[in-house]
CSV table of C-alpha atoms in Angstrom, one decimal:
chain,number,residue,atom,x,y,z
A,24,UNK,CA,-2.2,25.7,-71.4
A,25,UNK,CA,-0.1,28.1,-69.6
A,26,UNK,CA,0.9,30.1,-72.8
A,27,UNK,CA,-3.1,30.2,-74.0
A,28,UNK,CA,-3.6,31.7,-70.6
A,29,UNK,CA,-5.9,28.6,-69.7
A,30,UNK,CA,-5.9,29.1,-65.1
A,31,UNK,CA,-6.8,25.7,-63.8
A,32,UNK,CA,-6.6,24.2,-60.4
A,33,UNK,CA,-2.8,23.5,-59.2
A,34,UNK,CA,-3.2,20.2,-57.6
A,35,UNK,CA,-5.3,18.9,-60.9
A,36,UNK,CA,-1.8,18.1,-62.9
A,37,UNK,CA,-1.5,15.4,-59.5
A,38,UNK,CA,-4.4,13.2,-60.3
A,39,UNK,CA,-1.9,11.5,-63.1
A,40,UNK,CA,-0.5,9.8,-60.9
A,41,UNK,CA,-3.6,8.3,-59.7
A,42,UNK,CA,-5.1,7.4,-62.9
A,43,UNK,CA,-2.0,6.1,-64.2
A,44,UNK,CA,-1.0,3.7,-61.5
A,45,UNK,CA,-4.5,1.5,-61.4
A,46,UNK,CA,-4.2,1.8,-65.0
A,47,UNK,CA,-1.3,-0.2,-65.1
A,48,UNK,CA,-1.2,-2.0,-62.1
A,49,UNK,CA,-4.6,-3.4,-64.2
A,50,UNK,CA,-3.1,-4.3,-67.0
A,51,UNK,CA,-0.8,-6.8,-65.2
A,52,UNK,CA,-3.1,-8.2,-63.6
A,53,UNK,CA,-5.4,-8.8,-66.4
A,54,UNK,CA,-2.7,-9.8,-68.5
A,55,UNK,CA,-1.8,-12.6,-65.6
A,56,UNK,CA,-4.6,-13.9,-65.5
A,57,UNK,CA,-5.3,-14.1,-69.0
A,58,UNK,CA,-2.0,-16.0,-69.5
A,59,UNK,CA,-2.7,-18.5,-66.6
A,60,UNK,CA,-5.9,-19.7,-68.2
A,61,UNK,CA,-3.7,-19.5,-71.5
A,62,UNK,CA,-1.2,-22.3,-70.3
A,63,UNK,CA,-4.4,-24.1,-69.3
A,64,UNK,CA,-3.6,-24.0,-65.5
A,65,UNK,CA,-6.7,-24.9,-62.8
A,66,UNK,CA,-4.2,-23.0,-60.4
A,67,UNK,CA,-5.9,-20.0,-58.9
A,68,UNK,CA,-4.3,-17.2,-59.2
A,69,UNK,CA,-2.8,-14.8,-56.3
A,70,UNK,CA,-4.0,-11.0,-57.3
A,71,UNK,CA,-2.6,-9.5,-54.2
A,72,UNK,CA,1.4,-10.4,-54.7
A,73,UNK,CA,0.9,-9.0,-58.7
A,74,UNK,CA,-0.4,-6.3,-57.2
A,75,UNK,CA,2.4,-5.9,-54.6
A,76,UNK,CA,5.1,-6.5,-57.2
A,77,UNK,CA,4.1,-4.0,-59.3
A,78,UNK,CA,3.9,-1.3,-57.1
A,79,UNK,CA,7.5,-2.1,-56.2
A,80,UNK,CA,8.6,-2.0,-59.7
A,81,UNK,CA,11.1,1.2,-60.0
A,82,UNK,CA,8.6,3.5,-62.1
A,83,UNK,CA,5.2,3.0,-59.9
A,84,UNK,CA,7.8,3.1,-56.8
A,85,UNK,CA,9.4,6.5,-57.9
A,86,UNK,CA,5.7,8.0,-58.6
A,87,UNK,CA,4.4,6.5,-54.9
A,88,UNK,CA,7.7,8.7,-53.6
A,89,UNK,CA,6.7,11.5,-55.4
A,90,UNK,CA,3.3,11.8,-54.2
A,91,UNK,CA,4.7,11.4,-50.7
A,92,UNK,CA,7.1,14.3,-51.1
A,93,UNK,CA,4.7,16.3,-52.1
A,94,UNK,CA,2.5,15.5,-48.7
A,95,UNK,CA,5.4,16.0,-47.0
A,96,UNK,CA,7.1,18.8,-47.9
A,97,UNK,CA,7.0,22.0,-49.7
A,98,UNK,CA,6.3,21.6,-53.5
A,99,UNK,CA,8.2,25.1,-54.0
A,100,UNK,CA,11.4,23.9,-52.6
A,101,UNK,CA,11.8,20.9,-54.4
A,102,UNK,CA,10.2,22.5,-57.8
A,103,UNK,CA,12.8,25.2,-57.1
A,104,UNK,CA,15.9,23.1,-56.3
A,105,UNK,CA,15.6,19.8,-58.3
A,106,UNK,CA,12.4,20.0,-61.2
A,107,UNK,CA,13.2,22.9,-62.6
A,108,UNK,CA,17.1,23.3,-63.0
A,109,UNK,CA,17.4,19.2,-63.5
A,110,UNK,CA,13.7,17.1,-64.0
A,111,UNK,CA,13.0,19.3,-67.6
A,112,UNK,CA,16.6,18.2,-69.2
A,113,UNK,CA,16.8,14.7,-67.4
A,114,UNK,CA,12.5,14.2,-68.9
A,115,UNK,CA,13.9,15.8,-72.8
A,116,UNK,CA,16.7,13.3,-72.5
A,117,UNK,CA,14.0,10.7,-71.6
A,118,UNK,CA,11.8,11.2,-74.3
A,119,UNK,CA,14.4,11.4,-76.8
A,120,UNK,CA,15.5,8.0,-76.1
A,121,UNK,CA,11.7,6.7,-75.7
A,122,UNK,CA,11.1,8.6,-79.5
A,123,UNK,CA,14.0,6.7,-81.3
A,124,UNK,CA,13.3,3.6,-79.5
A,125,UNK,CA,9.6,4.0,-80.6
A,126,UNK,CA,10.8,4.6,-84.2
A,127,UNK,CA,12.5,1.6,-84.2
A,128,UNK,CA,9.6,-0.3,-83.1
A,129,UNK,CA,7.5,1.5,-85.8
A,130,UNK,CA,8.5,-1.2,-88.8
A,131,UNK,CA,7.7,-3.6,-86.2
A,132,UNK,CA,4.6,-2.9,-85.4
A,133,UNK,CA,2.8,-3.6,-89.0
A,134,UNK,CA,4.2,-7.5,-88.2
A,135,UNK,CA,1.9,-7.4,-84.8
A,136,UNK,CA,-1.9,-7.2,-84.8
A,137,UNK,CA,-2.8,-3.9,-86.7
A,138,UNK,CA,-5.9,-3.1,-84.3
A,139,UNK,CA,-3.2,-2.2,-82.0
A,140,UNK,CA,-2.6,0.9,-84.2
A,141,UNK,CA,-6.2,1.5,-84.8
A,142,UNK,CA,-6.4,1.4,-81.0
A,143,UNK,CA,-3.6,3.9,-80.4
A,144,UNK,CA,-5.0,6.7,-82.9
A,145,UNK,CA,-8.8,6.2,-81.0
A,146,UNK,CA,-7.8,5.4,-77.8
A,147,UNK,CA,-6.4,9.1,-76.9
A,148,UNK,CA,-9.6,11.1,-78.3
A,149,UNK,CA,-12.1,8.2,-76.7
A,150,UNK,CA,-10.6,8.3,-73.5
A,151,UNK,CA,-10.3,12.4,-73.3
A,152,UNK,CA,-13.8,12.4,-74.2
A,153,UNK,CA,-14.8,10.4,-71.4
A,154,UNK,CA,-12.9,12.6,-68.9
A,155,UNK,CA,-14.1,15.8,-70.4
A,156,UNK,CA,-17.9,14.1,-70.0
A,157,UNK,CA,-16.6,13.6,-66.1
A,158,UNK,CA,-14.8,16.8,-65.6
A,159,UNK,CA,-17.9,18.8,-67.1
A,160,UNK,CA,-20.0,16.7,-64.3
A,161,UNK,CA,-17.5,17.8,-61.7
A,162,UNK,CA,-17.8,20.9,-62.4
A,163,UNK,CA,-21.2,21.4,-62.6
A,164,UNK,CA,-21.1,19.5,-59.1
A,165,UNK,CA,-18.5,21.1,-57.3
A,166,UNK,CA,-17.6,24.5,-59.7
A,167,UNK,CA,-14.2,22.1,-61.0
A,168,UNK,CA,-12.4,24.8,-63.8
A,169,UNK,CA,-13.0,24.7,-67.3
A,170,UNK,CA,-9.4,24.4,-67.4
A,171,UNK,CA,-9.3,21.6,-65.1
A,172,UNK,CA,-11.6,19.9,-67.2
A,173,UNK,CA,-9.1,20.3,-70.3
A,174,UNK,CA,-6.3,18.9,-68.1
A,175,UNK,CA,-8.3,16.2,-66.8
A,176,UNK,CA,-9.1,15.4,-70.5
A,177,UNK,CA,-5.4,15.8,-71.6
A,178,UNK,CA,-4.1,13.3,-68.6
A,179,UNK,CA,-6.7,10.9,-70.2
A,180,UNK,CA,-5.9,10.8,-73.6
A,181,UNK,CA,-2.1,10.6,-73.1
A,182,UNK,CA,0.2,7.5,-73.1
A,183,UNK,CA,2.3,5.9,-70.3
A,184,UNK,CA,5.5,6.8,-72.0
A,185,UNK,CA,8.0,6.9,-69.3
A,186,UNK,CA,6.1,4.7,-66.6
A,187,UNK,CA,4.7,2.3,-69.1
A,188,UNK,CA,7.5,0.5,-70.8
A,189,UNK,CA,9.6,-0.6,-67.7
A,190,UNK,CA,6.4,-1.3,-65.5
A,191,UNK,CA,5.2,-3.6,-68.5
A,192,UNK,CA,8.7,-5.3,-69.0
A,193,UNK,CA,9.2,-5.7,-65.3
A,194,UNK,CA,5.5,-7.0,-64.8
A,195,UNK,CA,4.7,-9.0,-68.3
A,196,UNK,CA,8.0,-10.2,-69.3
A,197,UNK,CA,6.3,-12.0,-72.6
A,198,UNK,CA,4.8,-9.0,-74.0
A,199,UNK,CA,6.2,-7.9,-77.3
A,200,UNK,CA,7.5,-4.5,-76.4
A,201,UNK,CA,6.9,-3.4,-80.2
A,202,UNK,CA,3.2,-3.3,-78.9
A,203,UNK,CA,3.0,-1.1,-76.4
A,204,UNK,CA,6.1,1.4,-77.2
A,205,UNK,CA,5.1,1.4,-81.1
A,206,UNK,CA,2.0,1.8,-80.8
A,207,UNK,CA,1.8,4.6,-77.6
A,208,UNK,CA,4.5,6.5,-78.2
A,209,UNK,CA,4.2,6.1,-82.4
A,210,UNK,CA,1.1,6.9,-82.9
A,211,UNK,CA,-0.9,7.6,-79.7
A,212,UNK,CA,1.3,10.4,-77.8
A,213,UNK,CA,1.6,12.2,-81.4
A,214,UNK,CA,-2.1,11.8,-81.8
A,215,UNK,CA,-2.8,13.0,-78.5
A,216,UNK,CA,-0.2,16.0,-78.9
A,217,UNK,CA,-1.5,17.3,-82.2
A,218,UNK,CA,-5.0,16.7,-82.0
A,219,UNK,CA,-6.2,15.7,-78.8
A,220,UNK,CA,-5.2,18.9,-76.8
A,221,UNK,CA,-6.7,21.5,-79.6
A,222,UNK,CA,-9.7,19.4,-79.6
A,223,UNK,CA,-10.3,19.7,-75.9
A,224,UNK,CA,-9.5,23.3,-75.6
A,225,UNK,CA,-11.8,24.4,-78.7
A,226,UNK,CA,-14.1,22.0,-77.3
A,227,UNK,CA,-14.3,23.6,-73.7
A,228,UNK,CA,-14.5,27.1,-75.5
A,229,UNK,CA,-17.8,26.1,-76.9
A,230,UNK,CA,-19.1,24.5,-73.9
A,231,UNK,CA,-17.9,27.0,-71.0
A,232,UNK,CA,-17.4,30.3,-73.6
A,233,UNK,CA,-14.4,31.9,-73.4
């Protein structure tokens, strides 16, 4: 967005964070409970200590300490001595491993449920569409940027690729990790990549003219 000259509001690439940690915290949940009726059990379950548990797994923990620093402190200093000399190599390093991992999940994934695929390819345009429609109401309501709304659309649509996989493993041991690495990082960050952001952009062009 930066090289297409798109200005938006500096604090808007924070609200990740804070869609990304109910997301997930959700999903365990959901997936909990869904389980316990599964096995057939009349046991009640606990939300609260799934909840807690999460939140204390390393991933949600480290995003809970970043959003703390950045109360905190000074965002320049720490952009200045730790994110930009270290965070950009250690995050390409990251992603490397999470794209051959996810390639070697690819084969896998035709042997789980296919709507899982079908899923990832929809999910990233559905769900930027739906935080376009809110970001277009924010603005209108409180003069949010058009190129907030892009980025609030773009945070939607993407995958939980480095938060995702150890917060699943950590909080839903039985899931097949072919599910949610193959089909996020195989098909829905690509998807999201190459024709969510495009879409979005074009999209506020014609809404908020150039």
């Amino acid at each position: 967005m930066e090289s297409e000259n798109i200005n938006y509001e500096h604090w808007a690439p924070a609200l990740y964070p804070f869609m990304d940690i109910p997301a997930l915290v959700v999903a365990i949940v959901l997936a909990n409970l869904y389980l316990k009726r599964k096995d057939g059990s009349d046991e009640k379950v606990k939300v609260w200590p799934i909840i807690k548990e999460s939140l204390q797994g390393s991933a949600l923990s480290a995003m809970l300490f970043g959003i703390a620093l950045g109360l905190l402190t000074r965002p320049e200093k720490v952009y200045e001595g730790f994110y930009d000399p270290l965070f950009r190599g250690l995050l390409s390093i990251l992603m490397l491993v999470m794209g051959m991992e996810a390639y070697t999940r690819l084969h896998e994934l035709r042997r789980v449920a296919h709507w899982y695929a079908v899923y990832a390819a929809l999910a990233p345009i559905f769900h930027g569409l739906i935080a376009f429609g809110l970001g277009y109401i924010a603005h209108v309501l409180t003069g949010f940027s058009p190129g907030g709304v892009v980025l609030l659309a773009v945070i939607a649509s993407s995958s939980s690729d480095i938060s995702g996989p150890p917060t699943l493993r950590a909080g839903i041991p039985t899931a097949n990790p072919s599910a949610y690495v193959g089909a996020s990082t195989s098909v829905g960050t690509p998807v999201a990549i190459a024709i969510s952001i495009p879409l979005y952009i074009g999209l506020a062009q014609a809404v908020f003219g150039n």
